[in-house]
PDB file of C-alpha atoms in Angstrom:
ATOM      1  CA  MET A   1      31.552 -47.821 119.737  1.00  0.00           C
ATOM      2  CA  THR A   2      29.824 -51.026 121.449  1.00  0.00           C
ATOM      3  CA  GLU A   3      29.774 -51.241 124.937  1.00  0.00           C
ATOM      4  CA  VAL A   4      32.296 -53.452 126.816  1.00  0.00           C
ATOM      5  CA  THR A   5      29.310 -55.839 128.540  1.00  0.00           C
ATOM      6  CA  LYS A   6      31.678 -58.994 129.081  1.00  0.00           C
ATOM      7  CA  ARG A   7      34.686 -59.012 131.416  1.00  0.00           C
ATOM      8  CA  ILE A   8      36.424 -62.428 130.559  1.00  0.00           C
ATOM      9  CA  LEU A   9      39.139 -63.215 133.121  1.00  0.00           C
ATOM     10  CA  VAL A  10      41.291 -66.178 132.016  1.00  0.00           C
ATOM     11  CA  THR A  11      43.111 -67.963 134.698  1.00  0.00           C
ATOM     12  CA  GLY A  12      46.435 -69.912 133.399  1.00  0.00           C
ATOM     13  CA  GLY A  13      46.573 -67.211 130.662  1.00  0.00           C
ATOM     14  CA  THR A  14      49.918 -67.756 129.554  1.00  0.00           C
ATOM     15  CA  GLY A  15      49.788 -71.669 129.506  1.00  0.00           C
ATOM     16  CA  LEU A  16      49.438 -73.449 126.302  1.00  0.00           C
ATOM     17  CA  VAL A  17      45.888 -73.436 126.187  1.00  0.00           C
ATOM     18  CA  GLY A  18      45.643 -69.755 127.398  1.00  0.00           C
ATOM     19  CA  ARG A  19      47.947 -68.606 124.824  1.00  0.00           C
ATOM     20  CA  ALA A  20      45.912 -70.557 122.159  1.00  0.00           C
ATOM     21  CA  ILE A  21      42.470 -68.423 123.240  1.00  0.00           C
ATOM     22  CA  GLN A  22      44.275 -65.354 123.070  1.00  0.00           C
ATOM     23  CA  LYS A  23      45.665 -66.052 119.552  1.00  0.00           C
ATOM     24  CA  VAL A  24      42.214 -66.943 118.417  1.00  0.00           C
ATOM     25  CA  VAL A  25      40.908 -64.173 120.144  1.00  0.00           C
ATOM     26  CA  ALA A  26      43.190 -61.695 118.443  1.00  0.00           C
ATOM     27  CA  ASP A  27      42.949 -63.619 115.248  1.00  0.00           C
ATOM     28  CA  GLY A  28      39.009 -62.471 114.879  1.00  0.00           C
ATOM     29  CA  GLU A  29      37.185 -64.502 117.540  1.00  0.00           C
ATOM     30  CA  GLY A  30      36.421 -62.118 119.923  1.00  0.00           C
ATOM     31  CA  GLN A  31      33.436 -59.789 119.942  1.00  0.00           C
ATOM     32  CA  PRO A  32      33.385 -56.229 120.106  1.00  0.00           C
ATOM     33  CA  ASP A  33      31.297 -56.257 123.345  1.00  0.00           C
ATOM     34  CA  GLU A  34      34.143 -58.376 125.154  1.00  0.00           C
ATOM     35  CA  GLU A  35      36.891 -57.473 127.088  1.00  0.00           C
ATOM     36  CA  TRP A  36      39.503 -60.574 127.787  1.00  0.00           C
ATOM     37  CA  ILE A  37      41.983 -60.365 130.638  1.00  0.00           C
ATOM     38  CA  PHE A  38      44.773 -63.476 130.489  1.00  0.00           C
ATOM     39  CA  VAL A  39      46.130 -63.931 134.019  1.00  0.00           C
ATOM     40  CA  SER A  40      49.370 -66.013 135.184  1.00  0.00           C
ATOM     41  CA  SER A  41      50.741 -66.915 138.318  1.00  0.00           C
ATOM     42  CA  ARG A  42      52.671 -63.579 138.054  1.00  0.00           C
ATOM     43  CA  ASP A  43      49.409 -61.989 138.790  1.00  0.00           C
ATOM     44  CA  ALA A  44      48.151 -63.797 142.001  1.00  0.00           C
ATOM     45  CA  ASP A  45      49.087 -66.632 143.855  1.00  0.00           C
ATOM     46  CA  LEU A  46      45.561 -68.687 143.113  1.00  0.00           C
ATOM     47  CA  THR A  47      46.672 -70.871 146.277  1.00  0.00           C
ATOM     48  CA  SER A  48      46.395 -67.682 148.780  1.00  0.00           C
ATOM     49  CA  SER A  49      42.388 -67.042 148.878  1.00  0.00           C
ATOM     50  CA  SER A  50      43.002 -63.697 150.008  1.00  0.00           C
ATOM     51  CA  GLU A  51      45.237 -63.103 146.385  1.00  0.00           C
ATOM     52  CA  THR A  52      42.606 -64.585 144.462  1.00  0.00           C
ATOM     53  CA  LYS A  53      39.954 -62.247 146.098  1.00  0.00           C
ATOM     54  CA  ALA A  54      42.044 -58.917 145.194  1.00  0.00           C
ATOM     55  CA  LEU A  55      42.394 -60.275 141.804  1.00  0.00           C
ATOM     56  CA  PHE A  56      38.856 -60.443 141.086  1.00  0.00           C
ATOM     57  CA  GLU A  57      38.148 -57.337 142.707  1.00  0.00           C
ATOM     58  CA  ARG A  58      40.916 -55.527 140.807  1.00  0.00           C
ATOM     59  CA  HIS A  59      39.233 -56.884 137.300  1.00  0.00           C
ATOM     60  CA  LYS A  60      35.902 -57.240 138.218  1.00  0.00           C
ATOM     61  CA  PRO A  61      34.998 -59.971 135.619  1.00  0.00           C
ATOM     62  CA  THR A  62      31.592 -61.146 134.515  1.00  0.00           C
ATOM     63  CA  HIS A  63      33.022 -64.175 132.977  1.00  0.00           C
ATOM     64  CA  VAL A  64      35.844 -66.718 133.899  1.00  0.00           C
ATOM     65  CA  ILE A  65      37.568 -69.190 132.236  1.00  0.00           C
ATOM     66  CA  HIS A  66      39.605 -71.402 134.804  1.00  0.00           C
ATOM     67  CA  LEU A  67      42.715 -72.965 133.461  1.00  0.00           C
ATOM     68  CA  ALA A  68      45.195 -72.544 136.242  1.00  0.00           C
ATOM     69  CA  ALA A  69      46.453 -75.648 137.456  1.00  0.00           C
ATOM     70  CA  MET A  70      49.794 -77.570 138.533  1.00  0.00           C
ATOM     71  CA  VAL A  71      49.896 -79.847 135.909  1.00  0.00           C
ATOM     72  CA  GLY A  72      52.495 -82.598 134.673  1.00  0.00           C
ATOM     73  CA  GLY A  73      53.496 -85.340 132.955  1.00  0.00           C
ATOM     74  CA  LEU A  74      53.101 -88.996 134.166  1.00  0.00           C
ATOM     75  CA  PHE A  75      56.745 -89.212 135.752  1.00  0.00           C
ATOM     76  CA  LYS A  76      56.193 -85.979 137.874  1.00  0.00           C
ATOM     77  CA  ASN A  77      52.185 -87.227 138.794  1.00  0.00           C
ATOM     78  CA  ILE A  78      54.000 -90.625 139.863  1.00  0.00           C
ATOM     79  CA  ARG A  79      56.297 -88.912 142.391  1.00  0.00           C
ATOM     80  CA  SER A  80      54.042 -86.017 143.400  1.00  0.00           C
ATOM     81  CA  ASN A  81      50.603 -86.898 144.197  1.00  0.00           C
ATOM     82  CA  LEU A  82      49.659 -85.409 147.069  1.00  0.00           C
ATOM     83  CA  ASP A  83      51.516 -81.946 145.734  1.00  0.00           C
ATOM     84  CA  PHE A  84      49.363 -82.291 142.918  1.00  0.00           C
ATOM     85  CA  TRP A  85      46.240 -82.747 144.906  1.00  0.00           C
ATOM     86  CA  ARG A  86      46.824 -79.759 147.963  1.00  0.00           C
ATOM     87  CA  THR A  87      47.735 -77.194 145.432  1.00  0.00           C
ATOM     88  CA  ASN A  88      44.882 -77.984 142.591  1.00  0.00           C
ATOM     89  CA  ILE A  89      42.103 -78.474 145.336  1.00  0.00           C
ATOM     90  CA  HIS A  90      43.390 -74.949 146.707  1.00  0.00           C
ATOM     91  CA  ILE A  91      43.291 -73.026 143.393  1.00  0.00           C
ATOM     92  CA  ASN A  92      40.049 -74.569 141.954  1.00  0.00           C
ATOM     93  CA  ASP A  93      38.140 -73.506 145.705  1.00  0.00           C
ATOM     94  CA  ASN A  94      39.578 -70.479 145.618  1.00  0.00           C
ATOM     95  CA  VAL A  95      38.870 -69.419 142.225  1.00  0.00           C
ATOM     96  CA  LEU A  96      35.191 -70.744 142.500  1.00  0.00           C
ATOM     97  CA  HIS A  97      34.223 -69.162 145.304  1.00  0.00           C
ATOM     98  CA  SER A  98      35.670 -65.733 144.620  1.00  0.00           C
ATOM     99  CA  ALA A  99      33.776 -66.221 141.250  1.00  0.00           C
ATOM    100  CA  HIS A 100      30.539 -66.778 143.445  1.00  0.00           C
ATOM    101  CA  GLU A 101      31.153 -64.139 145.630  1.00  0.00           C
ATOM    102  CA  SER A 102      32.034 -61.422 143.067  1.00  0.00           C
ATOM    103  CA  GLY A 103      28.745 -62.349 141.136  1.00  0.00           C
ATOM    104  CA  VAL A 104      30.481 -63.998 137.942  1.00  0.00           C
ATOM    105  CA  GLN A 105      27.923 -65.083 135.760  1.00  0.00           C
ATOM    106  CA  LYS A 106      29.468 -67.687 134.310  1.00  0.00           C
ATOM    107  CA  VAL A 107      32.787 -69.923 135.020  1.00  0.00           C
ATOM    108  CA  VAL A 108      34.174 -72.464 132.668  1.00  0.00           C
ATOM    109  CA  SER A 109      36.680 -74.558 134.082  1.00  0.00           C
ATOM    110  CA  CYS A 110      39.145 -77.049 132.178  1.00  0.00           C
ATOM    111  CA  LEU A 111      39.078 -80.637 133.387  1.00  0.00           C
ATOM    112  CA  SER A 112      41.003 -83.588 131.675  1.00  0.00           C
ATOM    113  CA  THR A 113      40.178 -87.287 130.851  1.00  0.00           C
ATOM    114  CA  CYS A 114      42.970 -88.630 133.045  1.00  0.00           C
ATOM    115  CA  ILE A 115      39.833 -88.148 135.496  1.00  0.00           C
ATOM    116  CA  PHE A 116      38.038 -90.774 134.434  1.00  0.00           C
ATOM    117  CA  PRO A 117      37.855 -94.041 136.713  1.00  0.00           C
ATOM    118  CA  ASP A 118      40.636 -96.546 135.445  1.00  0.00           C
ATOM    119  CA  LYS A 119      38.539 -99.602 134.921  1.00  0.00           C
ATOM    120  CA  THR A 120      35.879 -98.686 132.438  1.00  0.00           C
ATOM    121  CA  THR A 121      34.092 -99.560 129.554  1.00  0.00           C
ATOM    122  CA  TYR A 122      35.006 -97.250 125.999  1.00  0.00           C
ATOM    123  CA  PRO A 123      34.418 -95.000 124.616  1.00  0.00           C
ATOM    124  CA  ILE A 124      33.992 -93.002 127.859  1.00  0.00           C
ATOM    125  CA  ASP A 125      31.705 -90.354 128.136  1.00  0.00           C
ATOM    126  CA  GLU A 126      30.328 -87.519 130.613  1.00  0.00           C
ATOM    127  CA  THR A 127      28.166 -89.958 132.819  1.00  0.00           C
ATOM    128  CA  MET A 128      31.142 -91.761 133.943  1.00  0.00           C
ATOM    129  CA  ILE A 129      33.357 -89.631 135.617  1.00  0.00           C
ATOM    130  CA  HIS A 130      32.558 -90.520 139.018  1.00  0.00           C
ATOM    131  CA  ASN A 131      31.834 -94.483 138.379  1.00  0.00           C
ATOM    132  CA  GLY A 132      35.407 -95.642 140.124  1.00  0.00           C
ATOM    133  CA  PRO A 133      38.892 -94.449 140.951  1.00  0.00           C
ATOM    134  CA  PRO A 134      41.057 -93.041 138.429  1.00  0.00           C
ATOM    135  CA  HIS A 135      44.729 -94.385 137.478  1.00  0.00           C
ATOM    136  CA  SER A 136      46.652 -94.734 140.296  1.00  0.00           C
ATOM    137  CA  SER A 137      49.693 -92.888 138.544  1.00  0.00           C
ATOM    138  CA  ASN A 138      47.974 -89.327 139.073  1.00  0.00           C
ATOM    139  CA  PHE A 139      45.524 -89.897 141.714  1.00  0.00           C
ATOM    140  CA  GLY A 140      45.829 -86.566 143.068  1.00  0.00           C
ATOM    141  CA  TYR A 141      45.293 -84.517 140.490  1.00  0.00           C
ATOM    142  CA  SER A 142      42.445 -86.511 138.840  1.00  0.00           C
ATOM    143  CA  TYR A 143      40.722 -86.320 142.287  1.00  0.00           C
ATOM    144  CA  ALA A 144      41.183 -82.478 142.663  1.00  0.00           C
ATOM    145  CA  LYS A 145      39.638 -82.188 138.881  1.00  0.00           C
ATOM    146  CA  ARG A 146      36.904 -84.267 139.579  1.00  0.00           C
ATOM    147  CA  MET A 147      36.278 -81.905 142.560  1.00  0.00           C
ATOM    148  CA  ILE A 148      35.395 -79.005 140.185  1.00  0.00           C
ATOM    149  CA  ASP A 149      32.577 -81.151 138.839  1.00  0.00           C
ATOM    150  CA  VAL A 150      30.956 -81.774 142.667  1.00  0.00           C
ATOM    151  CA  GLN A 151      31.822 -77.815 143.103  1.00  0.00           C
ATOM    152  CA  ASN A 152      29.781 -76.875 140.238  1.00  0.00           C
ATOM    153  CA  ARG A 153      26.680 -78.799 141.051  1.00  0.00           C
ATOM    154  CA  GLY A 154      26.999 -77.785 144.238  1.00  0.00           C
ATOM    155  CA  TYR A 155      27.084 -73.726 143.335  1.00  0.00           C
ATOM    156  CA  SER A 156      24.178 -74.408 140.746  1.00  0.00           C
ATOM    157  CA  GLU A 157      22.065 -76.256 143.384  1.00  0.00           C
ATOM    158  CA  GLN A 158      22.787 -73.958 146.320  1.00  0.00           C
ATOM    159  CA  HIS A 159      23.242 -70.720 144.610  1.00  0.00           C
ATOM    160  CA  GLY A 160      21.876 -71.056 140.854  1.00  0.00           C
ATOM    161  CA  ARG A 161      25.137 -70.280 139.795  1.00  0.00           C
ATOM    162  CA  ARG A 162      26.323 -71.305 135.912  1.00  0.00           C
ATOM    163  CA  PHE A 163      29.619 -72.968 136.531  1.00  0.00           C
ATOM    164  CA  THR A 164      30.375 -75.757 134.144  1.00  0.00           C
ATOM    165  CA  ALA A 165      33.619 -77.404 132.862  1.00  0.00           C
ATOM    166  CA  VAL A 166      35.177 -79.054 129.705  1.00  0.00           C
ATOM    167  CA  ILE A 167      37.247 -82.129 129.482  1.00  0.00           C
ATOM    168  CA  PRO A 168      39.511 -82.046 126.736  1.00  0.00           C
ATOM    169  CA  THR A 169      41.729 -84.752 125.477  1.00  0.00           C
ATOM    170  CA  ASN A 170      45.229 -84.559 125.367  1.00  0.00           C
ATOM    171  CA  VAL A 171      46.370 -81.023 124.015  1.00  0.00           C
ATOM    172  CA  PHE A 172      49.046 -80.046 122.229  1.00  0.00           C
ATOM    173  CA  GLY A 173      50.547 -77.149 120.316  1.00  0.00           C
ATOM    174  CA  PRO A 174      52.512 -73.924 120.490  1.00  0.00           C
ATOM    175  CA  HIS A 175      53.704 -72.622 124.175  1.00  0.00           C
ATOM    176  CA  ASP A 176      53.628 -76.380 125.529  1.00  0.00           C
ATOM    177  CA  ASN A 177      55.639 -77.329 128.030  1.00  0.00           C
ATOM    178  CA  PHE A 178      58.514 -79.017 126.447  1.00  0.00           C
ATOM    179  CA  ASN A 179      60.618 -80.267 129.157  1.00  0.00           C
ATOM    180  CA  ILE A 180      61.643 -83.942 128.549  1.00  0.00           C
ATOM    181  CA  GLU A 181      61.410 -84.837 132.314  1.00  0.00           C
ATOM    182  CA  ASP A 182      58.157 -83.418 133.306  1.00  0.00           C
ATOM    183  CA  GLY A 183      56.040 -82.363 129.986  1.00  0.00           C
ATOM    184  CA  HIS A 184      53.299 -84.365 128.612  1.00  0.00           C
ATOM    185  CA  VAL A 185      53.846 -87.074 125.977  1.00  0.00           C
ATOM    186  CA  LEU A 186      53.692 -84.953 122.564  1.00  0.00           C
ATOM    187  CA  PRO A 187      55.956 -82.030 123.405  1.00  0.00           C
ATOM    188  CA  GLY A 188      58.529 -84.468 125.259  1.00  0.00           C
ATOM    189  CA  LEU A 189      58.622 -86.444 122.104  1.00  0.00           C
ATOM    190  CA  ILE A 190      58.827 -83.026 120.261  1.00  0.00           C
ATOM    191  CA  HIS A 191      62.201 -82.182 122.071  1.00  0.00           C
ATOM    192  CA  LYS A 192      63.532 -85.557 121.937  1.00  0.00           C
ATOM    193  CA  VAL A 193      63.244 -85.793 117.984  1.00  0.00           C
ATOM    194  CA  TYR A 194      65.423 -82.239 117.835  1.00  0.00           C
ATOM    195  CA  LEU A 195      67.801 -83.602 120.184  1.00  0.00           C
ATOM    196  CA  ALA A 196      68.348 -86.694 118.345  1.00  0.00           C
ATOM    197  CA  LYS A 197      68.481 -84.778 115.374  1.00  0.00           C
ATOM    198  CA  GLN A 198      71.440 -82.455 116.595  1.00  0.00           C
ATOM    199  CA  SER A 199      73.176 -85.430 118.136  1.00  0.00           C
ATOM    200  CA  GLY A 200      72.654 -87.502 114.956  1.00  0.00           C
ATOM    201  CA  SER A 201      71.511 -90.086 117.571  1.00  0.00           C
ATOM    202  CA  ALA A 202      68.402 -92.730 117.903  1.00  0.00           C
ATOM    203  CA  LEU A 203      65.316 -91.325 119.236  1.00  0.00           C
ATOM    204  CA  THR A 204      64.073 -93.129 122.456  1.00  0.00           C
ATOM    205  CA  VAL A 205      60.598 -93.056 123.085  1.00  0.00           C
ATOM    206  CA  TRP A 206      59.564 -93.811 126.675  1.00  0.00           C
ATOM    207  CA  GLY A 207      57.259 -97.558 127.396  1.00  0.00           C
ATOM    208  CA  THR A 208      56.349 -99.659 124.319  1.00  0.00           C
ATOM    209  CA  GLY A 209      54.868 -97.048 121.950  1.00  0.00           C
ATOM    210  CA  LYS A 210      51.453 -99.303 121.995  1.00  0.00           C
ATOM    211  CA  PRO A 211      49.245 -96.824 124.383  1.00  0.00           C
ATOM    212  CA  ARG A 212      46.678 -94.852 122.179  1.00  0.00           C
ATOM    213  CA  ARG A 213      45.453 -91.152 122.566  1.00  0.00           C
ATOM    214  CA  GLN A 214      43.195 -88.594 121.152  1.00  0.00           C
ATOM    215  CA  PHE A 215      45.184 -85.635 120.687  1.00  0.00           C
ATOM    216  CA  ILE A 216      43.342 -82.579 120.380  1.00  0.00           C
ATOM    217  CA  TYR A 217      45.215 -79.409 119.003  1.00  0.00           C
ATOM    218  CA  SER A 218      45.291 -76.559 121.096  1.00  0.00           C
ATOM    219  CA  LEU A 219      43.753 -73.678 118.895  1.00  0.00           C
ATOM    220  CA  ASP A 220      41.195 -75.889 117.893  1.00  0.00           C
ATOM    221  CA  LEU A 221      40.578 -76.343 121.449  1.00  0.00           C
ATOM    222  CA  ALA A 222      40.685 -72.615 122.169  1.00  0.00           C
ATOM    223  CA  ARG A 223      37.691 -71.817 119.372  1.00  0.00           C
ATOM    224  CA  LEU A 224      35.722 -74.747 121.350  1.00  0.00           C
ATOM    225  CA  PHE A 225      36.176 -73.071 124.752  1.00  0.00           C
ATOM    226  CA  ILE A 226      34.578 -69.899 123.706  1.00  0.00           C
ATOM    227  CA  TRP A 227      31.797 -71.611 122.221  1.00  0.00           C
ATOM    228  CA  VAL A 228      31.079 -73.307 125.501  1.00  0.00           C
ATOM    229  CA  LEU A 229      31.618 -70.029 127.308  1.00  0.00           C
ATOM    230  CA  ARG A 230      28.801 -68.433 124.750  1.00  0.00           C
ATOM    231  CA  GLU A 231      26.329 -71.228 124.202  1.00  0.00           C
ATOM    232  CA  TYR A 232      26.619 -74.039 126.481  1.00  0.00           C
ATOM    233  CA  ASP A 233      24.587 -73.988 129.548  1.00  0.00           C
ATOM    234  CA  GLU A 234      24.463 -77.182 130.947  1.00  0.00           C
ATOM    235  CA  VAL A 235      26.608 -77.756 134.579  1.00  0.00           C
ATOM    236  CA  GLU A 236      27.181 -81.306 133.473  1.00  0.00           C
ATOM    237  CA  PRO A 237      30.722 -80.833 131.911  1.00  0.00           C
ATOM    238  CA  ILE A 238      31.112 -81.442 128.168  1.00  0.00           C
ATOM    239  CA  ILE A 239      34.084 -83.548 126.646  1.00  0.00           C
ATOM    240  CA  LEU A 240      36.154 -81.454 123.745  1.00  0.00           C
ATOM    241  CA  SER A 241      37.773 -84.068 121.558  1.00  0.00           C
ATOM    242  CA  VAL A 242      38.437 -85.501 118.196  1.00  0.00           C
ATOM    243  CA  GLY A 243      36.380 -88.402 117.317  1.00  0.00           C
ATOM    244  CA  GLU A 244      37.425 -91.837 118.566  1.00  0.00           C
ATOM    245  CA  GLU A 245      38.552 -92.845 114.727  1.00  0.00           C
ATOM    246  CA  ASP A 246      41.420 -90.131 115.023  1.00  0.00           C
ATOM    247  CA  GLU A 247      42.901 -92.165 118.007  1.00  0.00           C
ATOM    248  CA  VAL A 248      46.656 -92.881 117.573  1.00  0.00           C
ATOM    249  CA  SER A 249      49.246 -94.800 119.156  1.00  0.00           C
ATOM    250  CA  ILE A 250      52.261 -93.242 120.831  1.00  0.00           C
ATOM    251  CA  ARG A 251      54.556 -94.852 118.203  1.00  0.00           C
ATOM    252  CA  GLU A 252      52.273 -93.293 115.259  1.00  0.00           C
ATOM    253  CA  ALA A 253      52.392 -89.808 117.196  1.00  0.00           C
ATOM    254  CA  ALA A 254      56.399 -90.347 117.352  1.00  0.00           C
ATOM    255  CA  GLU A 255      56.526 -91.253 113.398  1.00  0.00           C
ATOM    256  CA  ALA A 256      54.463 -87.788 112.795  1.00  0.00           C
ATOM    257  CA  ILE A 257      56.861 -85.847 114.829  1.00  0.00           C
ATOM    258  CA  ALA A 258      60.008 -87.365 113.052  1.00  0.00           C
ATOM    259  CA  GLU A 259      58.242 -86.850 109.592  1.00  0.00           C
ATOM    260  CA  ALA A 260      57.450 -83.165 110.553  1.00  0.00           C
ATOM    261  CA  MET A 261      61.219 -82.789 112.085  1.00  0.00           C
ATOM    262  CA  GLU A 262      62.333 -84.731 109.070  1.00  0.00           C
ATOM    263  CA  PHE A 263      64.496 -86.758 111.224  1.00  0.00           C
ATOM    264  CA  ARG A 264      65.869 -89.577 109.585  1.00  0.00           C
ATOM    265  CA  GLY A 265      67.453 -91.719 112.700  1.00  0.00           C
ATOM    266  CA  GLU A 266      66.171 -94.949 114.243  1.00  0.00           C
ATOM    267  CA  LEU A 267      63.305 -95.214 116.483  1.00  0.00           C
ATOM    268  CA  VAL A 268      64.130 -97.515 119.762  1.00  0.00           C
ATOM    269  CA  PHE A 269      61.066 -97.922 122.581  1.00  0.00           C
ATOM    270  CA  ASP A 270      62.607 -98.028 126.059  1.00  0.00           C
ATOM    271  CA  THR A 271      60.454-100.923 127.381  1.00  0.00           C
ATOM    272  CA  THR A 272      61.599-100.405 130.870  1.00  0.00           C
ATOM    273  CA  LYS A 273      59.621 -97.313 131.458  1.00  0.00           C
ATOM    274  CA  SER A 274      55.966 -97.228 132.339  1.00  0.00           C
ATOM    275  CA  ASP A 275      53.580 -96.923 129.690  1.00  0.00           C
ATOM    276  CA  GLY A 276      50.535 -95.968 131.760  1.00  0.00           C
ATOM    277  CA  GLN A 277      46.860 -96.061 130.822  1.00  0.00           C
ATOM    278  CA  PHE A 278      46.657 -98.124 127.946  1.00  0.00           C
ATOM    279  CA  LYS A 279      43.931 -95.987 126.232  1.00  0.00           C
ATOM    280  CA  LYS A 280      41.249 -93.488 127.418  1.00  0.00           C
ATOM    281  CA  THR A 281      39.438 -93.390 124.407  1.00  0.00           C
ATOM    282  CA  ALA A 282      36.383 -90.658 124.841  1.00  0.00           C
ATOM    283  CA  SER A 283      33.394 -90.404 122.976  1.00  0.00           C
ATOM    284  CA  ASN A 284      32.583 -86.862 121.350  1.00  0.00           C
ATOM    285  CA  ALA A 285      28.903 -87.738 120.862  1.00  0.00           C
ATOM    286  CA  LYS A 286      27.411 -84.886 122.998  1.00  0.00           C
ATOM    287  CA  LEU A 287      29.801 -82.196 121.325  1.00  0.00           C
ATOM    288  CA  ARG A 288      28.738 -83.363 118.075  1.00  0.00           C
ATOM    289  CA  ARG A 289      25.200 -83.277 118.709  1.00  0.00           C
ATOM    290  CA  TYR A 290      25.928 -79.587 119.577  1.00  0.00           C
ATOM    291  CA  LEU A 291      28.514 -79.072 116.676  1.00  0.00           C
ATOM    292  CA  PRO A 292      28.255 -81.582 114.150  1.00  0.00           C
ATOM    293  CA  GLY A 293      30.037 -79.417 111.595  1.00  0.00           C
ATOM    294  CA  PHE A 294      33.261 -78.524 113.446  1.00  0.00           C
ATOM    295  CA  GLN A 295      36.140 -79.074 111.669  1.00  0.00           C
ATOM    296  CA  PHE A 296      39.143 -80.221 113.755  1.00  0.00           C
ATOM    297  CA  THR A 297      42.839 -79.478 112.079  1.00  0.00           C
ATOM    298  CA  PRO A 298      44.077 -83.009 110.862  1.00  0.00           C
ATOM    299  CA  PHE A 299      46.570 -84.252 113.442  1.00  0.00           C
ATOM    300  CA  ARG A 300      49.869 -84.453 111.096  1.00  0.00           C
ATOM    301  CA  LYS A 301      49.046 -80.530 109.869  1.00  0.00           C
ATOM    302  CA  ALA A 302      48.873 -79.838 113.725  1.00  0.00           C
ATOM    303  CA  VAL A 303      52.146 -81.469 114.680  1.00  0.00           C
ATOM    304  CA  LYS A 304      53.870 -79.933 111.452  1.00  0.00           C
ATOM    305  CA  GLU A 305      52.869 -76.353 112.672  1.00  0.00           C
ATOM    306  CA  THR A 306      53.754 -77.420 116.672  1.00  0.00           C
ATOM    307  CA  CYS A 307      57.379 -78.659 115.541  1.00  0.00           C
ATOM    308  CA  ALA A 308      57.848 -75.519 113.107  1.00  0.00           C
ATOM    309  CA  TRP A 309      56.861 -73.570 116.194  1.00  0.00           C
ATOM    310  CA  PHE A 310      59.282 -75.500 118.400  1.00  0.00           C
ATOM    311  CA  ASN A 311      61.969 -74.761 115.857  1.00  0.00           C
ATOM    312  CA  ALA A 312      61.382 -71.277 115.705  1.00  0.00           C
ATOM    313  CA  ASN A 313      60.969 -70.407 119.569  1.00  0.00           C
ATOM    314  CA  TYR A 314      63.528 -73.497 120.981  1.00  0.00           C
ATOM    315  CA  ALA A 315      65.661 -71.096 123.106  1.00  0.00           C
ATOM    316  CA  ASN A 316      62.382 -70.003 125.424  1.00  0.00           C
ATOM    317  CA  ALA A 317      60.489 -73.784 124.089  1.00  0.00           C
ATOM    318  CA  ARG A 318      62.816 -76.189 125.824  1.00  0.00           C
ATOM    319  CA  LYS A 319      62.630 -74.610 129.035  1.00  0.00           C
TER     320      LYS A 319
END
């Protein structure tokens, strides 16, 4: 029997990325010396310092993947910027400080491309995070996520800790939040296409359909997260994304979903709704320097698999 030397605690373990990591580990990416522990908000309220500390004392992790966050789509962010700031600042500070106090060897936290400055040059890269204010629509969430990078540098300089972060582009896949009001664009579109097909009505897409995004399949991101945990030793974050050439418009994404769901109706764009940022094109040059041969799942294949999962799990997925 191989002795377990790594106890890996995953916060937000039942969310989109946490479930993907669980699947990838179970499908053979896990190693014999690793024990994986996936926790959710049912296990501890991470906005509470005492509950977070108790969680770490209970599981005694050697490594942490920190995914837990208050998240939501564009319109939820616009309504609740202060809530996003306060909740995420508390969660992140409690997790990182408990990790430090309990002697965790490495923490990998999850950031987002929305943290980058709104006014910037493209493609954006890891050196540009703090070069200006983020987009006003989600400044609370964005600044809270940026502070993880600040704390990581602080823990490294003051305590020699190996705390780092990854910056994925738009993640999608099974176990996403498919809520039309509060979810992100792709799962929201999948749910809308499902309902339009059921009712025989047109598909209404919010905005012009022109904004462009780099979408990353959650299972690809999971494999990259595991690589970062084991191999990546910089404190500076790393962007985890498909290449610039794989950017797609919201219209193209909607068309890919319609094709995957065999929706034959009309596509209508509600231009009274906000588009958010037009583009957030990110460079994956740093990732490619480390992993030149990494194979991403083609976008349409990943969309097809996600739609199939949504159809098969509709009763739970739509909530």
